[in-house]
XYZ file of C-alpha atoms in Angstrom:
727
model
C 5.384 -19.155 -9.921
C 7.603 -16.583 -11.610
C 5.809 -13.692 -13.284
C 7.375 -14.634 -16.617
C 5.844 -18.126 -16.405
C 2.235 -16.933 -16.143
C -0.028 -17.911 -19.023
C -3.493 -16.805 -20.069
C -6.094 -18.730 -18.076
C -3.804 -19.322 -15.099
C -5.137 -18.685 -11.603
C -3.682 -15.871 -9.488
C -4.427 -15.427 -5.752
C -6.325 -12.352 -4.562
C -7.418 -11.467 -1.015
C -10.942 -12.277 0.145
C -10.511 -9.773 2.950
C -7.906 -7.134 3.727
C -6.460 -7.622 7.240
C -6.067 -3.923 7.978
C -5.089 -2.734 11.431
C -7.802 -0.334 12.647
C -7.055 2.587 14.920
C -8.398 5.841 16.301
C -7.527 8.402 13.597
C -6.406 11.832 14.789
C -7.017 14.833 12.537
C -4.887 17.905 11.865
C -6.355 21.284 12.720
C -5.588 24.339 10.540
C -3.349 26.927 12.187
C -5.683 28.972 14.416
C -3.371 31.993 14.249
C -3.713 32.165 10.486
C -7.485 31.708 10.699
C -7.845 34.450 13.275
C -6.504 37.097 10.928
C -9.494 36.704 8.599
C -11.962 38.667 10.699
C -14.767 37.942 8.242
C -14.552 34.177 8.835
C -17.687 32.784 10.403
C -17.709 30.642 13.501
C -16.438 27.105 12.972
C -14.825 24.359 15.048
C -12.969 21.259 13.944
C -13.065 17.660 15.205
C -9.802 16.202 16.481
C -10.601 12.612 15.501
C -12.413 10.811 12.722
C -15.788 9.486 13.888
C -18.784 7.818 12.239
C -20.635 11.075 11.487
C -17.652 12.580 9.707
C -17.161 9.258 7.910
C -20.705 9.360 6.483
C -20.291 13.036 5.540
C -17.112 12.186 3.627
C -19.073 9.453 1.838
C -21.592 12.065 0.713
C -18.806 14.423 -0.388
C -16.808 11.853 -2.366
C -19.941 10.737 -4.240
C -22.166 13.813 -4.536
C -20.089 16.659 -3.174
C -17.753 19.360 -4.322
C -14.919 20.962 -2.328
C -13.235 23.875 -4.032
C -11.365 27.127 -3.618
C -11.554 29.937 -6.173
C -8.294 31.859 -6.440
C -10.103 34.395 -8.599
C -12.524 35.612 -5.931
C -11.010 34.066 -2.807
C -14.108 31.975 -1.993
C -14.007 28.410 -0.684
C -17.015 26.127 -0.382
C -18.080 22.610 0.564
C -21.316 21.545 -1.118
C -23.390 18.372 -1.599
C -26.141 18.040 -4.227
C -28.875 15.418 -4.618
C -32.488 15.109 -5.699
C -33.322 13.327 -2.428
C -34.112 15.964 0.209
C -33.619 13.414 3.027
C -29.985 12.967 1.974
C -29.471 16.734 1.862
C -31.049 17.193 5.300
C -28.836 14.429 6.703
C -25.721 16.014 5.161
C -26.795 19.406 6.520
C -27.165 17.971 10.035
C -23.749 16.305 9.753
C -21.982 19.519 8.705
C -23.662 21.557 11.427
C -23.095 18.906 14.093
C -19.491 18.136 13.172
C -18.214 21.674 12.574
C -20.674 23.762 14.630
C -21.102 26.196 11.745
C -23.834 27.680 9.574
C -25.031 26.237 6.246
C -27.851 26.902 3.830
C -29.847 24.696 1.438
C -30.480 25.776 -2.137
C -33.499 24.486 -4.089
C -33.538 24.275 -7.890
C -36.889 23.223 -9.420
C -36.601 20.704 -12.240
C -38.289 23.173 -14.576
C -35.173 25.370 -14.455
C -32.828 22.545 -15.465
C -32.591 21.007 -18.925
C -33.760 17.363 -19.235
C -34.295 17.209 -15.446
C -37.339 15.416 -14.017
C -36.643 16.016 -10.319
C -35.884 19.052 -8.185
C -32.258 19.450 -7.119
C -31.240 20.331 -3.556
C -27.780 21.542 -2.541
C -26.435 22.075 0.958
C -23.652 24.682 0.992
C -21.084 25.759 3.540
C -18.900 28.676 2.453
C -15.743 28.628 4.560
C -12.057 28.968 3.739
C -11.035 27.324 7.060
C -13.311 24.331 6.288
C -11.716 24.033 2.856
C -8.301 24.151 4.538
C -9.357 21.420 6.973
C -10.544 19.181 4.118
C -7.397 19.844 2.088
C -5.192 19.140 5.089
C -6.840 15.868 6.117
C -8.827 14.478 3.175
C -7.198 15.725 -0.017
C -8.690 12.840 -2.020
C -12.178 14.391 -1.820
C -11.077 17.910 -2.797
C -10.043 17.119 -6.385
C -12.102 16.802 -9.566
C -14.596 13.940 -9.709
C -12.557 11.751 -12.084
C -9.497 12.074 -9.809
C -11.198 11.376 -6.470
C -9.934 8.796 -3.990
C -11.050 7.522 -0.618
C -8.834 9.197 2.025
C -6.229 6.977 3.689
C -7.700 7.944 7.066
C -10.890 6.016 6.217
C -8.873 2.852 5.540
C -7.003 3.288 8.832
C -10.151 3.903 10.910
C -12.411 1.501 12.791
C -14.954 -0.615 10.896
C -17.895 1.503 12.058
C -16.333 4.553 10.353
C -15.682 2.558 7.163
C -19.306 1.368 7.182
C -20.713 4.883 7.656
C -18.526 6.157 4.808
C -19.833 3.412 2.513
C -23.425 4.126 3.593
C -23.054 7.785 2.619
C -21.258 6.941 -0.620
C -23.892 4.338 -1.584
C -26.688 6.858 -1.077
C -24.866 9.069 -3.575
C -23.021 6.699 -5.935
C -25.078 3.546 -5.395
C -26.855 1.819 -8.287
C -28.897 -1.258 -9.062
C -30.168 -2.660 -12.338
C -31.930 -5.867 -13.310
C -28.921 -8.073 -12.551
C -26.629 -6.430 -10.011
C -25.946 -3.581 -7.571
C -23.001 -1.623 -6.229
C -21.265 1.721 -6.720
C -20.748 3.777 -9.866
C -18.087 6.444 -10.474
C -16.086 8.083 -13.252
C -12.833 7.755 -11.262
C -10.977 4.472 -11.758
C -8.966 5.257 -8.625
C -12.157 5.699 -6.598
C -13.573 2.488 -8.085
C -10.471 0.614 -6.898
C -10.791 2.253 -3.480
C -14.471 1.278 -3.161
C -13.517 -2.304 -3.981
C -10.633 -2.272 -1.480
C -12.702 -0.705 1.309
C -15.494 -3.248 0.794
C -12.861 -5.987 0.959
C -11.729 -4.628 4.339
C -15.223 -5.587 5.547
C -15.160 -9.013 3.864
C -17.322 -7.932 0.892
C -16.038 -9.034 -2.517
C -16.696 -6.957 -5.620
C -15.403 -6.577 -9.136
C -15.009 -3.520 -11.362
C -16.822 -3.365 -14.699
C -16.157 -0.606 -17.205
C -19.486 0.982 -18.047
C -20.422 2.718 -21.300
C -18.637 5.972 -22.074
C -20.425 9.287 -21.676
C -19.790 12.753 -23.053
C -18.473 15.405 -20.681
C -20.359 18.668 -21.171
C -17.530 20.794 -19.815
C -14.597 19.120 -21.542
C -16.399 18.142 -24.766
C -14.918 14.644 -24.801
C -15.890 11.066 -23.995
C -15.202 9.793 -20.500
C -15.388 6.324 -18.979
C -17.606 5.306 -16.088
C -16.972 2.343 -13.801
C -19.244 0.097 -11.767
C -18.107 -1.629 -8.588
C -20.385 -4.681 -8.487
C -20.946 -6.576 -5.222
C -20.563 -10.239 -6.177
C -21.563 -13.496 -4.508
C -24.357 -14.462 -2.151
C -22.233 -14.168 0.993
C -20.900 -10.734 0.035
C -24.322 -9.481 -1.049
C -25.833 -10.697 2.208
C -23.134 -8.978 4.261
C -23.476 -5.768 2.227
C -27.225 -5.762 2.787
C -26.788 -6.342 6.522
C -24.351 -3.511 7.248
C -24.926 -1.019 4.402
C -28.029 -1.792 2.343
C -30.476 -1.763 5.254
C -29.701 1.944 5.765
C -30.740 2.839 2.211
C -34.201 3.535 0.788
C -33.533 0.888 -1.860
C -33.028 -1.854 0.733
C -35.988 -3.950 -0.461
C -34.587 -4.143 -3.990
C -31.138 -5.038 -2.683
C -32.630 -7.771 -0.507
C -34.260 -9.259 -3.617
C -30.782 -9.767 -5.090
C -29.671 -11.477 -1.876
C -32.668 -13.840 -1.875
C -32.329 -14.552 -5.595
C -28.627 -15.359 -5.333
C -29.137 -17.887 -2.514
C -29.210 -20.923 -4.803
C -27.177 -19.429 -7.643
C -23.453 -19.868 -8.120
C -23.085 -17.041 -10.606
C -20.364 -15.130 -8.791
C -16.679 -15.425 -9.621
C -15.555 -17.408 -6.595
C -13.699 -20.283 -8.267
C -10.674 -22.294 -7.153
C -7.986 -23.678 -9.506
C -8.382 -26.918 -11.437
C -5.652 -28.450 -9.229
C -8.212 -28.514 -6.412
C -10.685 -30.323 -8.697
C -8.014 -32.926 -9.519
C -7.309 -33.567 -5.823
C -11.015 -33.855 -4.954
C -11.672 -36.196 -7.892
C -8.840 -38.457 -6.696
C -10.383 -38.566 -3.219
C -13.775 -39.407 -4.713
C -12.249 -42.196 -6.820
C -10.315 -43.564 -3.841
C -13.608 -44.168 -2.032
C -15.698 -44.994 -5.135
C -17.813 -41.851 -4.767
C -16.959 -40.304 -8.142
C -19.972 -39.482 -10.335
C -17.975 -37.959 -13.212
C -18.854 -34.340 -12.363
C -15.228 -33.188 -12.506
C -14.265 -34.928 -15.766
C -15.266 -32.101 -18.108
C -13.930 -29.429 -15.744
C -10.502 -31.073 -15.624
C -10.471 -31.759 -19.379
C -11.139 -28.070 -20.109
C -8.714 -26.909 -17.404
C -11.477 -24.868 -15.749
C -11.814 -23.860 -12.142
C -14.659 -24.961 -9.891
C -16.846 -22.867 -7.642
C -15.692 -22.793 -4.036
C -19.058 -24.035 -2.739
C -19.105 -26.935 -5.227
C -15.603 -27.949 -4.153
C -16.674 -27.794 -0.513
C -19.821 -29.838 -1.252
C -17.866 -32.753 -2.778
C -15.154 -32.486 -0.147
C -17.810 -32.809 2.555
C -19.109 -35.876 0.717
C -15.737 -37.593 1.141
C -15.421 -36.385 4.720
C -18.889 -37.708 5.532
C -17.908 -41.145 4.242
C -14.754 -41.132 6.373
C -16.845 -40.234 9.423
C -19.072 -43.235 8.706
C -16.027 -45.490 9.168
C -15.216 -44.152 12.636
C -17.657 -46.368 14.573
C -15.662 -49.352 13.319
C -12.468 -49.787 15.335
C -10.148 -51.193 12.704
C -7.875 -52.821 15.301
C -10.806 -54.948 16.507
C -11.881 -56.027 13.001
C -10.820 -59.557 12.006
C -12.321 -59.987 8.531
C -9.820 -58.787 5.864
C -12.478 -58.759 3.134
C -14.770 -56.545 5.250
C -11.910 -54.079 5.892
C -10.971 -54.018 2.198
C -14.553 -53.315 1.146
C -15.246 -50.643 3.770
C -11.990 -48.777 3.205
C -12.158 -49.257 -0.576
C -8.667 -50.764 -0.829
C -7.754 -52.060 -4.319
C -6.760 -55.735 -4.431
C -3.622 -54.996 -6.474
C -2.346 -52.738 -3.668
C -2.513 -55.606 -1.168
C -1.043 -58.037 -3.687
C 1.861 -55.708 -4.389
C 2.778 -55.294 -0.720
C 2.642 -59.065 -0.111
C 4.207 -60.038 -3.475
C 1.164 -62.158 -4.331
C -1.208 -62.350 -7.275
C -4.650 -60.724 -7.119
C -6.329 -64.120 -7.184
C -4.231 -65.328 -4.241
C -5.448 -62.333 -2.200
C -9.097 -63.290 -2.769
C -8.236 -66.949 -2.066
C -6.764 -66.071 1.330
C -9.834 -63.939 2.093
C -12.031 -66.982 1.439
C -9.739 -69.284 3.434
C -8.770 -67.482 6.631
C -7.043 -70.620 7.956
C -4.126 -70.332 5.503
C -0.719 -69.397 6.930
C -0.639 -66.014 5.120
C -4.034 -64.896 6.469
C -2.727 -63.211 9.695
C -0.023 -61.374 7.722
C -2.554 -60.198 5.128
C -4.918 -58.955 7.859
C -2.037 -56.957 9.329
C -1.111 -55.482 5.906
C -4.712 -54.529 5.077
C -5.094 -52.746 8.418
C -1.827 -50.890 7.800
C -2.903 -49.840 4.283
C -6.317 -48.708 5.605
C -4.753 -46.564 8.342
C -2.245 -44.961 5.954
C -5.005 -44.288 3.414
C -7.303 -42.680 5.985
C -4.457 -40.548 7.361
C -3.403 -39.392 3.889
C -7.013 -38.605 2.920
C -7.602 -36.596 6.092
C -4.400 -34.599 5.485
C -5.412 -33.918 1.867
C -8.866 -32.765 2.980
C -7.284 -30.541 5.615
C -4.916 -28.994 3.048
C -7.728 -28.376 0.540
C -9.986 -26.866 3.208
C -7.164 -24.607 4.324
C -7.300 -23.080 0.841
C -11.064 -23.186 0.318
C -11.933 -21.745 3.738
C -9.123 -19.161 3.762
C -9.303 -15.426 3.064
C -7.801 -16.080 -0.369
C -9.758 -16.365 -3.577
C -8.573 -16.718 -7.157
C -8.915 -14.827 -10.400
C -7.974 -15.937 -13.899
C -5.287 -14.207 -15.942
C -6.905 -12.702 -19.040
C -3.713 -11.669 -20.820
C 0.035 -11.598 -20.258
C 2.346 -8.888 -21.559
C 5.927 -7.885 -20.919
C 6.158 -4.396 -19.413
C 9.549 -2.799 -19.880
C 10.936 -0.780 -16.999
C 11.878 2.188 -19.173
C 11.911 5.335 -17.102
C 12.435 3.501 -13.787
C 15.963 3.712 -12.411
C 15.386 1.244 -9.595
C 13.343 -1.816 -8.734
C 13.502 -2.665 -5.058
C 13.464 -6.133 -3.518
C 11.072 -6.024 -0.560
C 10.839 -8.836 1.976
C 7.689 -8.848 4.101
C 8.005 -11.076 7.143
C 7.095 -13.676 8.172
C 5.573 -15.160 5.004
C 7.333 -13.003 2.382
C 3.964 -12.172 0.815
C 2.138 -8.894 0.369
C -0.869 -7.390 -1.405
C -0.258 -5.115 -4.392
C -2.884 -3.854 -6.845
C -5.336 -6.432 -5.513
C -3.027 -9.439 -6.033
C -1.227 -11.536 -3.435
C 2.418 -11.419 -4.509
C 5.698 -12.813 -3.239
C 9.151 -11.342 -2.703
C 9.552 -8.432 -5.155
C 7.611 -5.260 -5.866
C 8.349 -2.033 -7.702
C 7.974 0.736 -5.126
C 6.692 3.098 -7.809
C 3.671 0.855 -8.423
C 2.957 -0.570 -4.998
C -0.536 0.355 -3.828
C -0.230 -1.582 -0.605
C -3.259 -0.723 1.490
C -2.835 -3.381 4.188
C -0.717 -2.808 7.307
C 1.774 -5.666 7.221
C 4.798 -6.407 9.384
C 7.829 -5.400 7.317
C 11.426 -4.370 7.906
C 14.051 -3.704 5.293
C 17.199 -1.697 4.730
C 16.834 0.686 1.814
C 19.668 2.193 -0.192
C 18.387 4.945 -2.466
C 19.985 7.297 -4.971
C 18.535 10.527 -6.320
C 19.630 13.255 -8.695
C 19.099 16.921 -7.733
C 15.939 18.383 -9.235
C 17.897 20.866 -11.369
C 20.838 18.629 -12.243
C 23.383 20.003 -9.754
C 23.309 20.222 -5.973
C 22.839 23.737 -4.556
C 24.629 24.030 -1.175
C 22.495 27.079 -0.262
C 19.164 25.272 -0.550
C 17.690 22.537 1.645
C 18.087 18.908 0.564
C 14.311 18.309 0.707
C 13.733 21.115 -1.815
C 16.171 19.567 -4.298
C 14.991 15.955 -4.261
C 11.566 14.989 -5.550
C 10.695 12.982 -2.448
C 8.277 13.792 0.354
C 10.143 15.193 3.395
C 8.288 12.701 5.634
C 9.836 9.855 3.621
C 13.224 11.519 3.252
C 13.522 11.900 7.031
C 13.328 8.085 7.413
C 16.836 7.693 5.988
C 19.433 7.414 8.753
C 22.208 8.821 6.573
C 22.069 11.154 3.579
C 25.235 11.996 1.663
C 25.764 14.496 -1.131
C 28.129 13.306 -3.867
C 29.571 16.447 -5.437
C 31.440 16.487 -8.746
C 34.078 19.057 -7.871
C 37.267 19.376 -9.971
C 40.350 17.969 -8.205
C 43.503 17.289 -10.231
C 44.677 14.375 -8.104
C 41.347 12.550 -7.898
C 40.454 13.295 -11.542
C 43.801 11.853 -12.712
C 43.284 8.679 -10.667
C 39.728 8.181 -12.006
C 40.781 8.768 -15.626
C 43.717 6.381 -15.263
C 41.527 3.664 -13.734
C 38.843 3.937 -16.448
C 41.365 3.792 -19.308
C 43.328 0.893 -17.787
C 40.078 -1.021 -17.234
C 39.162 -0.479 -20.899
C 42.650 -1.619 -21.900
C 42.238 -4.840 -19.900
C 38.933 -5.527 -21.647
C 40.501 -4.890 -25.051
C 43.342 -7.339 -24.339
C 40.880 -10.016 -23.209
C 38.651 -9.527 -26.277
C 41.681 -9.633 -28.625
C 43.045 -12.843 -27.081
C 39.614 -14.519 -27.170
C 38.464 -13.551 -30.664
C 41.623 -13.135 -32.791
C 43.348 -16.342 -33.901
C 47.104 -16.185 -33.498
C 46.803 -13.254 -31.155
C 50.085 -12.142 -29.721
C 48.410 -11.305 -26.426
C 49.391 -13.864 -23.806
C 47.422 -15.141 -20.846
C 49.860 -13.448 -18.465
C 49.321 -10.129 -20.292
C 45.575 -10.413 -19.716
C 45.987 -11.495 -16.096
C 48.314 -8.599 -15.387
C 45.931 -6.070 -16.933
C 42.908 -7.577 -15.168
C 44.360 -6.931 -11.716
C 42.971 -3.399 -11.798
C 39.417 -4.733 -12.302
C 39.503 -7.506 -9.715
C 38.140 -6.269 -6.366
C 40.130 -6.570 -3.163
C 37.287 -8.685 -1.750
C 35.470 -11.001 -4.161
C 31.654 -10.496 -4.325
C 30.848 -14.072 -3.226
C 33.019 -13.741 -0.138
C 31.522 -10.335 0.673
C 27.966 -11.703 0.348
C 28.804 -14.607 2.659
C 30.437 -12.225 5.133
C 27.386 -9.929 5.221
C 24.967 -12.874 5.434
C 26.899 -14.358 8.360
C 27.050 -10.997 10.153
C 23.288 -10.481 9.769
C 22.388 -14.025 10.747
C 24.777 -14.766 13.584
C 25.917 -11.492 15.181
C 23.696 -9.704 17.730
C 25.936 -7.180 19.514
C 25.266 -5.689 22.957
C 26.153 -2.046 23.605
C 28.737 -1.359 26.301
C 28.017 1.324 28.885
C 30.840 3.660 27.759
C 29.554 3.518 24.155
C 26.073 4.276 25.446
C 27.370 7.241 27.461
C 29.235 8.592 24.419
C 26.066 8.490 22.280
C 24.029 10.219 24.998
C 26.717 12.903 25.348
C 26.743 13.531 21.588
C 22.936 13.589 21.334
C 22.496 15.933 24.309
C 25.261 18.173 22.972
C 23.368 18.632 19.728
C 20.027 19.109 21.474
C 21.585 21.703 23.786
C 22.227 23.915 20.761
C 18.468 24.261 20.354
C 17.692 25.294 23.943
C 17.754 28.976 23.067
C 14.273 30.239 22.203
C 15.288 31.451 18.747
C 17.520 28.484 17.902
C 16.440 25.713 15.512
C 15.998 22.112 16.677
C 19.293 20.449 15.606
C 18.209 16.778 15.774
C 15.190 14.712 16.808
C 14.802 11.436 18.707
C 14.773 9.647 15.345
C 18.486 10.515 14.949
C 19.205 8.862 18.312
C 17.587 5.644 17.082
C 19.684 5.938 13.928
C 22.845 6.247 16.046
C 22.002 2.987 17.824
C 21.327 1.146 14.543
C 24.561 2.410 13.007
C 26.598 1.431 16.069
C 25.163 -2.086 15.926
C 25.994 -2.235 12.213
C 29.564 -1.116 12.934
C 29.976 -3.912 15.484
C 28.484 -6.444 13.074
C 31.020 -5.417 10.421
C 33.745 -6.428 12.886
C 31.837 -9.654 13.733
C 31.863 -8.430 17.317
C 29.334 -9.287 20.002
C 29.928 -5.925 21.684
C 29.299 -2.335 20.598
C 32.389 -0.522 21.865
C 33.183 3.163 22.308
C 35.232 2.965 19.089
C 32.035 2.018 17.225
C 30.274 4.985 18.818
C 33.079 7.385 17.819
C 33.102 6.048 14.256
C 29.341 6.519 13.925
C 29.465 10.028 15.412
C 32.089 11.039 12.826
C 29.905 9.691 10.006
C 26.701 11.313 11.323
C 28.398 14.678 11.881
C 29.695 14.591 8.308
C 26.206 13.766 7.045
C 24.525 16.523 9.081
C 27.022 19.117 7.854
C 26.059 18.261 4.280
C 22.267 18.168 4.556
C 21.142 19.713 7.863
C 23.415 22.725 8.230
C 21.763 26.142 7.932
C 24.346 28.424 6.325
C 22.430 31.530 7.445
C 22.636 30.701 11.161
C 25.693 28.445 11.183
C 23.753 25.800 13.146
C 22.312 22.329 12.569
C 18.583 22.355 11.773
C 16.657 19.055 11.489
C 13.789 20.872 9.782
C 15.911 21.146 6.630
C 15.480 17.379 6.229
C 12.022 16.832 7.687
C 10.249 19.793 6.090
C 12.691 21.253 3.585
C 12.437 24.645 5.321
C 14.866 25.818 8.010
C 13.798 27.747 11.091
C 15.475 30.888 9.754
C 13.386 30.595 6.579
C 10.223 30.037 8.623
C 11.013 33.149 10.650
C 11.397 35.154 7.435
C 8.007 33.957 6.213
C 6.541 34.925 9.582
C 7.967 38.451 9.270
C 6.741 38.724 5.673
C 3.208 37.693 6.670
C 3.279 40.373 9.368
C 4.322 42.993 6.792
C 1.490 41.937 4.459
C -0.991 42.022 7.332
C 0.065 45.530 8.429
C -0.099 46.980 4.901
C -3.462 45.288 4.260
C -4.865 46.823 7.462
C -3.786 50.260 6.249
C -5.264 49.879 2.754
C -8.670 48.263 3.162
C -7.623 44.603 3.322
C -5.219 44.425 0.358
C -1.459 44.978 0.159
C 0.493 46.226 -2.841
C 3.394 43.954 -3.790
C 5.623 47.004 -4.328
C 4.859 48.265 -0.791
C 5.598 44.797 0.595
C 9.004 44.681 -1.128
C 9.911 48.203 0.106
C 9.082 47.419 3.770
C 10.801 44.038 3.565
C 13.971 45.680 2.217
C 13.866 48.059 5.194
C 14.082 44.969 7.439
C 17.072 43.544 5.578
C 15.349 41.366 2.983
C 16.627 41.095 -0.582
C 13.933 42.160 -3.104
C 14.445 39.106 -5.336
C 14.157 36.839 -2.296
C 10.929 38.619 -1.232
C 9.382 38.085 -4.668
C 10.315 34.404 -4.513
C 8.743 34.081 -1.041
C 5.536 35.735 -2.279
C 5.346 33.230 -5.136
C 5.734 30.342 -2.690
C 2.988 31.709 -0.445
C 0.658 31.940 -3.456
C 1.553 28.414 -4.567
C 0.807 27.078 -1.069
C -2.591 28.819 -1.039
C -1.712 31.144 1.851
C -1.824 34.201 -0.391
C -3.996 35.152 -3.344
C -4.031 38.067 -5.796
C -7.546 39.578 -6.153
C -6.250 42.276 -8.526
C -3.031 42.698 -10.460
C -0.180 43.684 -8.133
C -2.276 43.471 -4.942
C -2.390 40.474 -2.589
C -4.386 39.310 0.401
C -3.714 36.595 2.986
C -6.054 33.587 2.765
């Protein structure tokens, strides 16, 4: 169904479980060289992979914790607060065990806190390296509470890590009331993440907006959200893997027991399923009228109710199996057992209904054998069709898809979005976005696709420079608002410069004006009666607009090339690519030289060579294809990966936005700051830094810009005006 055809009350498919690919998640370790310079840092070690203990600790942090860095005093801290001392002791053990570092627990009696009825306990770990580790790996837990998200690493990890995270988070953010239980949070993003992570484990939930509360700090009303575990099966699974590890497990189990015979969750299937089941029931005279009102009101039916009535039909069909229809000789008995309408038999035999019953009573008539044969045929076709219908319905009912109703439909204009991309996800062309199962198209800017799905697509993107005009002396990654990790996935990047050129400018101006003239002639001929403009005048003017290759022909050409051409690379083409790749890599063999290209560029060369051969509809990738691609790639690299300071190619300009020469300058600058700080009690004057940097050939303005970048990145802070210290 097209999005524009959706109406209020329609059913939309949603996943009953996210089929995520689990893996062993490796973690990034902060630069040990930077950490070593802070001699006051206490002992700490970092895990290299995400395990269950760290997963539960992150659950505590995202729900009850606080990770922050104060630029004012240069202090960083990870803390978790709760009124339950057992939770605090568990969190304390997890921090000590995971990071092999010291912590302390703070106790605040309830008498010292306004409106409090319980004592508050807080486990604290003051550590800038620990803050750096959290920021580097789990940024979603280091922000303010209303902005928090579950880290992507949790979604990518094994189920046991996901479960431990949810156990820790439920101990902190868990709730239950008289009717339901689940998680509560003031972050809508975190609420969505809780729901998605539960769905990874086959636990369905829905998000309810709770009453607003007043923020003491910001003096304004904020919204709270509840992630409610819904349905007996989901509640039972939640209790089994999460709830049993919580002190409130008895209360949660009461919900599970109470929901056993209740169908008060939101697991309904569309009315179309009810219509199909009702037809099956009528076909075998099993209909009791249950579905009449449901169909009349266009309502859905609960999945378990649908399955119950479907099993009723299936049970009746099984009761017919002991009777081998080929051995049955009584047409009336077959008709009754298989519930075949008389008019159906009469229609096939071109007889009246009364004649059918007459033949049944008089099996010696000449039409009796033919009627027996027809009834058996009808019975077999009916049984086969019914079994196929049941199979199709069960495929939906027993699948990992459930349905939700559309509450409202509105047209959202794409103002502010330059592009909408058409994404094809093989093999079924479906994907999950914002909790819905969609088909064929998705706006990249809004796609929160959490599942790992098989997908492959060619992407053509366009971007304007951040400041309106391309700066040839600055890296491409610094000028385009796109993550370097994503930017590096493009095989080719070209810079389109608007540089004055009298010849090209004249040709462009002439083409634009002649195209306008052609349009004016066509409009005049079409709309002005008695126009003196002739058809030949219009045709002659239109030649400038008509492309050399018509779009339909070009589309067919490309489609044929993609579908039918699978070129094989010749050995001389392969040798030429290897020679080119090794030649570039050889430039980086010197210790102080940048890395010109990576293995990703070699893969790009192969893809481009295959594309070149496909354009020629050739089954072979020749050396001419290789030479053509090398010319294109060299041109591209000179535009976006050429370091003007060194005169060499540097892949880091694309992948990180910072060339090796720039990195070396930052390294020298850090050394200058470190030396001055050692001479002046730990702090370095910015004026002294600029003077020493100028002595080593740095430009003062460039030094000031580098200092600003270091402060922005958190590597440098300013305890007092004009004096800095390395983090």
